[in-house]
mmCIF file of C-alpha atoms in Angstrom:
data_model
loop_
_atom_site.group_PDB
_atom_site.id
_atom_site.type_symbol
_atom_site.label_atom_id
_atom_site.label_comp_id
_atom_site.label_asym_id
_atom_site.label_seq_id
_atom_site.Cartn_x
_atom_site.Cartn_y
_atom_site.Cartn_z
ATOM 1 C CA UNK A 15 16.462 49.512 154.188
ATOM 2 C CA UNK A 16 17.067 48.364 150.813
ATOM 3 C CA UNK A 17 17.022 44.583 149.881
ATOM 4 C CA UNK A 18 17.908 43.484 146.509
ATOM 5 C CA UNK A 19 17.783 39.958 144.910
ATOM 6 C CA UNK A 20 20.460 39.357 142.644
ATOM 7 C CA UNK A 21 18.050 38.065 140.094
ATOM 8 C CA UNK A 22 14.255 39.029 140.958
ATOM 9 C CA UNK A 23 13.296 35.296 141.153
ATOM 10 C CA UNK A 24 15.204 35.138 144.402
ATOM 11 C CA UNK A 25 12.699 36.435 146.092
ATOM 12 C CA UNK A 26 10.736 33.685 145.842
ATOM 13 C CA UNK A 27 12.406 32.350 149.217
ATOM 14 C CA UNK A 28 11.053 35.388 150.941
ATOM 15 C CA UNK A 29 7.176 34.733 149.692
ATOM 16 C CA UNK A 30 6.204 34.153 152.971
ATOM 17 C CA UNK A 31 7.736 36.841 154.697
ATOM 18 C CA UNK A 32 6.612 39.221 151.737
ATOM 19 C CA UNK A 33 3.242 38.070 152.077
ATOM 20 C CA UNK A 34 3.136 37.872 156.147
ATOM 21 C CA UNK A 35 4.982 40.818 157.090
ATOM 22 C CA UNK A 36 5.430 43.251 154.699
ATOM 23 C CA UNK A 37 2.250 43.368 152.226
ATOM 24 C CA UNK A 38 -0.004 43.083 155.409
ATOM 25 C CA UNK A 39 2.213 44.625 158.096
ATOM 26 C CA UNK A 40 -0.056 47.175 158.942
ATOM 27 C CA UNK A 41 -3.383 45.739 158.840
ATOM 28 C CA UNK A 42 -2.231 42.416 160.394
ATOM 29 C CA UNK A 43 0.450 43.602 162.768
ATOM 30 C CA UNK A 44 -0.022 47.398 163.200
ATOM 31 C CA UNK A 45 3.376 48.002 161.929
ATOM 32 C CA UNK A 46 4.588 50.331 159.418
ATOM 33 C CA UNK A 47 7.761 49.194 156.871
ATOM 34 C CA UNK A 48 9.686 51.772 154.729
ATOM 35 C CA UNK A 49 11.528 48.647 153.257
ATOM 36 C CA UNK A 50 12.805 49.084 149.786
ATOM 37 C CA UNK A 51 12.993 45.741 147.504
ATOM 38 C CA UNK A 52 14.812 46.124 144.449
ATOM 39 C CA UNK A 53 14.265 43.327 142.003
ATOM 40 C CA UNK A 54 15.972 42.785 138.815
ATOM 41 C CA UNK A 55 13.205 42.042 136.557
ATOM 42 C CA UNK A 56 12.803 41.273 132.755
ATOM 43 C CA UNK A 57 12.956 38.173 130.582
ATOM 44 C CA UNK A 58 16.844 38.732 129.730
ATOM 45 C CA UNK A 59 17.719 35.381 128.705
ATOM 46 C CA UNK A 60 19.005 34.074 131.979
ATOM 47 C CA UNK A 61 16.700 30.743 131.714
ATOM 48 C CA UNK A 62 13.574 29.673 133.529
ATOM 49 C CA UNK A 63 14.831 30.393 137.174
ATOM 50 C CA UNK A 64 16.228 33.775 136.479
ATOM 51 C CA UNK A 65 13.406 35.230 134.254
ATOM 52 C CA UNK A 66 11.326 37.639 136.002
ATOM 53 C CA UNK A 67 10.563 39.257 139.603
ATOM 54 C CA UNK A 68 6.830 38.270 138.828
ATOM 55 C CA UNK A 69 5.491 41.758 138.791
ATOM 56 C CA UNK A 70 1.987 40.205 138.428
ATOM 57 C CA UNK A 71 2.422 38.560 141.854
ATOM 58 C CA UNK A 72 3.346 42.079 143.654
ATOM 59 C CA UNK A 73 0.367 43.833 142.391
ATOM 60 C CA UNK A 74 -2.323 40.832 143.225
ATOM 61 C CA UNK A 75 -1.031 41.752 146.792
ATOM 62 C CA UNK A 76 -1.503 45.368 146.541
ATOM 63 C CA UNK A 77 -4.823 46.979 148.558
ATOM 64 C CA UNK A 78 -5.772 50.004 150.390
ATOM 65 C CA UNK A 79 -2.668 51.756 149.393
ATOM 66 C CA UNK A 80 -0.299 49.186 151.523
ATOM 67 C CA UNK A 81 2.508 49.637 149.309
ATOM 68 C CA UNK A 82 4.184 51.388 146.099
ATOM 69 C CA UNK A 83 4.846 49.062 143.058
ATOM 70 C CA UNK A 84 7.230 51.124 140.240
ATOM 71 C CA UNK A 85 8.759 50.152 137.336
ATOM 72 C CA UNK A 86 10.978 53.227 136.400
ATOM 73 C CA UNK A 87 12.637 53.863 133.255
ATOM 74 C CA UNK A 88 15.563 56.296 134.383
ATOM 75 C CA UNK A 89 18.388 56.512 137.098
ATOM 76 C CA UNK A 90 16.298 60.053 137.916
ATOM 77 C CA UNK A 91 13.208 58.206 138.468
ATOM 78 C CA UNK A 92 15.074 55.708 140.950
ATOM 79 C CA UNK A 93 16.950 58.544 142.916
ATOM 80 C CA UNK A 94 13.515 60.471 143.162
ATOM 81 C CA UNK A 95 11.481 57.314 144.099
ATOM 82 C CA UNK A 96 14.389 56.655 146.924
ATOM 83 C CA UNK A 97 14.205 60.069 147.869
ATOM 84 C CA UNK A 98 10.597 60.201 148.195
ATOM 85 C CA UNK A 99 10.415 57.142 150.112
ATOM 86 C CA UNK A 100 12.760 58.761 153.007
ATOM 87 C CA UNK A 101 10.688 62.369 152.719
ATOM 88 C CA UNK A 102 7.324 60.940 153.244
ATOM 89 C CA UNK A 103 5.915 61.304 156.635
ATOM 90 C CA UNK A 104 4.588 57.932 156.811
ATOM 91 C CA UNK A 105 6.307 54.465 155.844
ATOM 92 C CA UNK A 106 4.971 51.931 153.270
ATOM 93 C CA UNK A 107 7.110 48.973 151.414
ATOM 94 C CA UNK A 108 8.562 50.146 147.812
ATOM 95 C CA UNK A 109 8.732 47.411 145.018
ATOM 96 C CA UNK A 110 11.254 48.519 142.443
ATOM 97 C CA UNK A 111 11.355 46.308 139.195
ATOM 98 C CA UNK A 112 14.910 47.321 138.084
ATOM 99 C CA UNK A 113 15.968 44.872 134.958
ATOM 100 C CA UNK A 114 19.470 44.747 134.954
ATOM 101 C CA UNK A 115 19.926 45.461 130.959
ATOM 102 C CA UNK A 116 19.350 49.310 132.025
ATOM 103 C CA UNK A 117 22.267 49.525 134.466
ATOM 104 C CA UNK A 118 24.015 49.437 130.815
ATOM 105 C CA UNK A 119 21.538 50.748 128.046
ATOM 106 C CA UNK A 120 23.053 53.593 126.647
ATOM 107 C CA UNK A 121 19.433 55.526 126.516
ATOM 108 C CA UNK A 122 18.564 54.810 129.818
ATOM 109 C CA UNK A 123 20.325 58.183 131.128
ATOM 110 C CA UNK A 124 19.753 61.224 133.538
ATOM 111 C CA UNK A 125 21.131 64.534 133.414
ATOM 112 C CA UNK A 126 22.249 66.374 136.669
ATOM 113 C CA UNK A 127 19.657 68.458 136.317
ATOM 114 C CA UNK A 128 17.285 65.562 136.227
ATOM 115 C CA UNK A 129 18.512 64.479 139.337
ATOM 116 C CA UNK A 130 18.521 67.731 141.015
ATOM 117 C CA UNK A 131 15.029 69.070 139.945
ATOM 118 C CA UNK A 132 11.542 67.913 140.011
ATOM 119 C CA UNK A 133 10.614 64.838 141.834
ATOM 120 C CA UNK A 134 9.066 61.121 140.993
ATOM 121 C CA UNK A 135 6.721 61.131 138.094
ATOM 122 C CA UNK A 136 3.958 58.278 138.343
ATOM 123 C CA UNK A 137 3.540 58.628 134.279
ATOM 124 C CA UNK A 138 5.777 60.140 131.692
ATOM 125 C CA UNK A 139 4.366 61.817 129.038
ATOM 126 C CA UNK A 140 6.209 61.796 125.464
ATOM 127 C CA UNK A 141 8.121 64.895 125.469
ATOM 128 C CA UNK A 142 8.559 64.754 121.681
ATOM 129 C CA UNK A 143 5.166 64.300 120.738
ATOM 130 C CA UNK A 144 3.030 67.003 119.002
ATOM 131 C CA UNK A 145 -0.139 66.853 120.234
ATOM 132 C CA UNK A 146 -2.134 67.503 117.145
ATOM 133 C CA UNK A 147 -0.347 64.862 115.176
ATOM 134 C CA UNK A 148 -0.504 62.062 117.241
ATOM 135 C CA UNK A 149 -2.589 59.283 115.978
ATOM 136 C CA UNK A 150 -1.618 56.347 118.508
ATOM 137 C CA UNK A 151 -0.743 56.612 121.983
ATOM 138 C CA UNK A 152 1.217 53.550 123.561
ATOM 139 C CA UNK A 153 1.096 53.186 127.242
ATOM 140 C CA UNK A 154 4.195 51.119 128.501
ATOM 141 C CA UNK A 155 5.679 50.293 131.798
ATOM 142 C CA UNK A 156 9.495 49.856 132.368
ATOM 143 C CA UNK A 157 12.468 48.555 129.731
ATOM 144 C CA UNK A 158 10.046 47.770 126.800
ATOM 145 C CA UNK A 159 10.046 51.622 126.482
ATOM 146 C CA UNK A 160 13.422 51.417 125.156
ATOM 147 C CA UNK A 161 12.224 48.737 122.474
ATOM 148 C CA UNK A 162 9.726 50.603 121.479
ATOM 149 C CA UNK A 163 11.469 53.813 121.005
ATOM 150 C CA UNK A 164 14.095 51.930 119.059
ATOM 151 C CA UNK A 165 11.247 50.692 116.769
ATOM 152 C CA UNK A 166 9.882 54.053 116.403
ATOM 153 C CA UNK A 167 13.276 55.304 115.179
ATOM 154 C CA UNK A 168 12.953 52.793 112.358
ATOM 155 C CA UNK A 169 9.772 53.846 110.752
ATOM 156 C CA UNK A 170 9.100 56.693 108.456
ATOM 157 C CA UNK A 171 9.261 60.309 109.676
ATOM 158 C CA UNK A 172 5.538 60.458 109.503
ATOM 159 C CA UNK A 173 4.853 57.429 111.426
ATOM 160 C CA UNK A 174 7.055 58.559 113.953
ATOM 161 C CA UNK A 175 5.546 61.506 114.583
ATOM 162 C CA UNK A 176 2.107 59.979 114.855
ATOM 163 C CA UNK A 177 3.046 57.715 117.994
ATOM 164 C CA UNK A 178 3.379 59.107 121.319
ATOM 165 C CA UNK A 179 5.146 56.531 124.092
ATOM 166 C CA UNK A 180 3.584 57.243 127.599
ATOM 167 C CA UNK A 181 5.459 55.287 130.625
ATOM 168 C CA UNK A 182 3.585 54.345 133.541
ATOM 169 C CA UNK A 183 6.114 54.379 136.298
ATOM 170 C CA UNK A 184 4.313 53.564 139.159
ATOM 171 C CA UNK A 185 1.701 51.086 138.991
ATOM 172 C CA UNK A 186 0.258 50.920 142.404
ATOM 173 C CA UNK A 187 -1.162 52.827 143.614
ATOM 174 C CA UNK A 188 -2.403 53.613 140.187
ATOM 175 C CA UNK A 189 -1.877 56.973 138.805
ATOM 176 C CA UNK A 190 -5.498 57.220 137.862
ATOM 177 C CA UNK A 191 -5.773 61.137 137.431
ATOM 178 C CA UNK A 192 -2.643 61.475 135.582
ATOM 179 C CA UNK A 193 -3.811 58.701 133.084
ATOM 180 C CA UNK A 194 -6.893 60.685 132.672
ATOM 181 C CA UNK A 195 -5.272 64.006 131.977
ATOM 182 C CA UNK A 196 -3.079 62.361 129.106
ATOM 183 C CA UNK A 197 -6.216 60.326 127.664
ATOM 184 C CA UNK A 198 -7.958 63.648 127.326
ATOM 185 C CA UNK A 199 -4.916 65.321 125.491
ATOM 186 C CA UNK A 200 -4.871 62.540 123.026
ATOM 187 C CA UNK A 201 -8.432 61.900 122.739
ATOM 188 C CA UNK A 202 -8.538 61.401 119.219
ATOM 189 C CA UNK A 203 -5.806 58.962 119.190
ATOM 190 C CA UNK A 204 -5.749 55.054 119.150
ATOM 191 C CA UNK A 205 -4.957 54.005 122.602
ATOM 192 C CA UNK A 206 -3.137 50.697 123.562
ATOM 193 C CA UNK A 207 -1.032 49.322 126.252
ATOM 194 C CA UNK A 208 2.101 47.198 125.526
ATOM 195 C CA UNK A 209 3.620 45.001 127.989
ATOM 196 C CA UNK A 210 6.692 42.230 128.312
ATOM 197 C CA UNK A 211 4.763 39.849 131.308
ATOM 198 C CA UNK A 212 2.590 37.588 130.595
#
């Protein structure tokens, strides 16, 4: 079952249901749920009531592997997350932060092979990065990746080669092992996290 809020903030009216019957369904009611919530998200100029699905609120509900919260950056990632949701031998709710602007963003595309091969990636390393040249690793999540990529394209070639953009696609369960491998790979670089949320 997939439920989409026209704007992420429309989930406000469902907060009691989310708290009592989705986030705590297994522990409180001994019921598993595979519900997928697509929550258009992001500060995209629609005013105070239409600004964000409040990612931080969902993360505060996460505990004991009770759900998955993702902020995917490509159509293939959404496809693989939905496919994973069906293929799992267990049921957990899936919260998908999905900014509407990525529906029409020219860079947010996937090839047919992206859809037919592989699976959902909790973390996406920068495929254009040369490990020996990287001096700064920027971790990010969601649509801000495209803003950072655009900015990186405007700097000098030397600066561009020194920056790796690493996308954290799944925020819960937190992909600690995948991130440890990337941190070890770029161990000499400066590391930072960039976000749009408060």
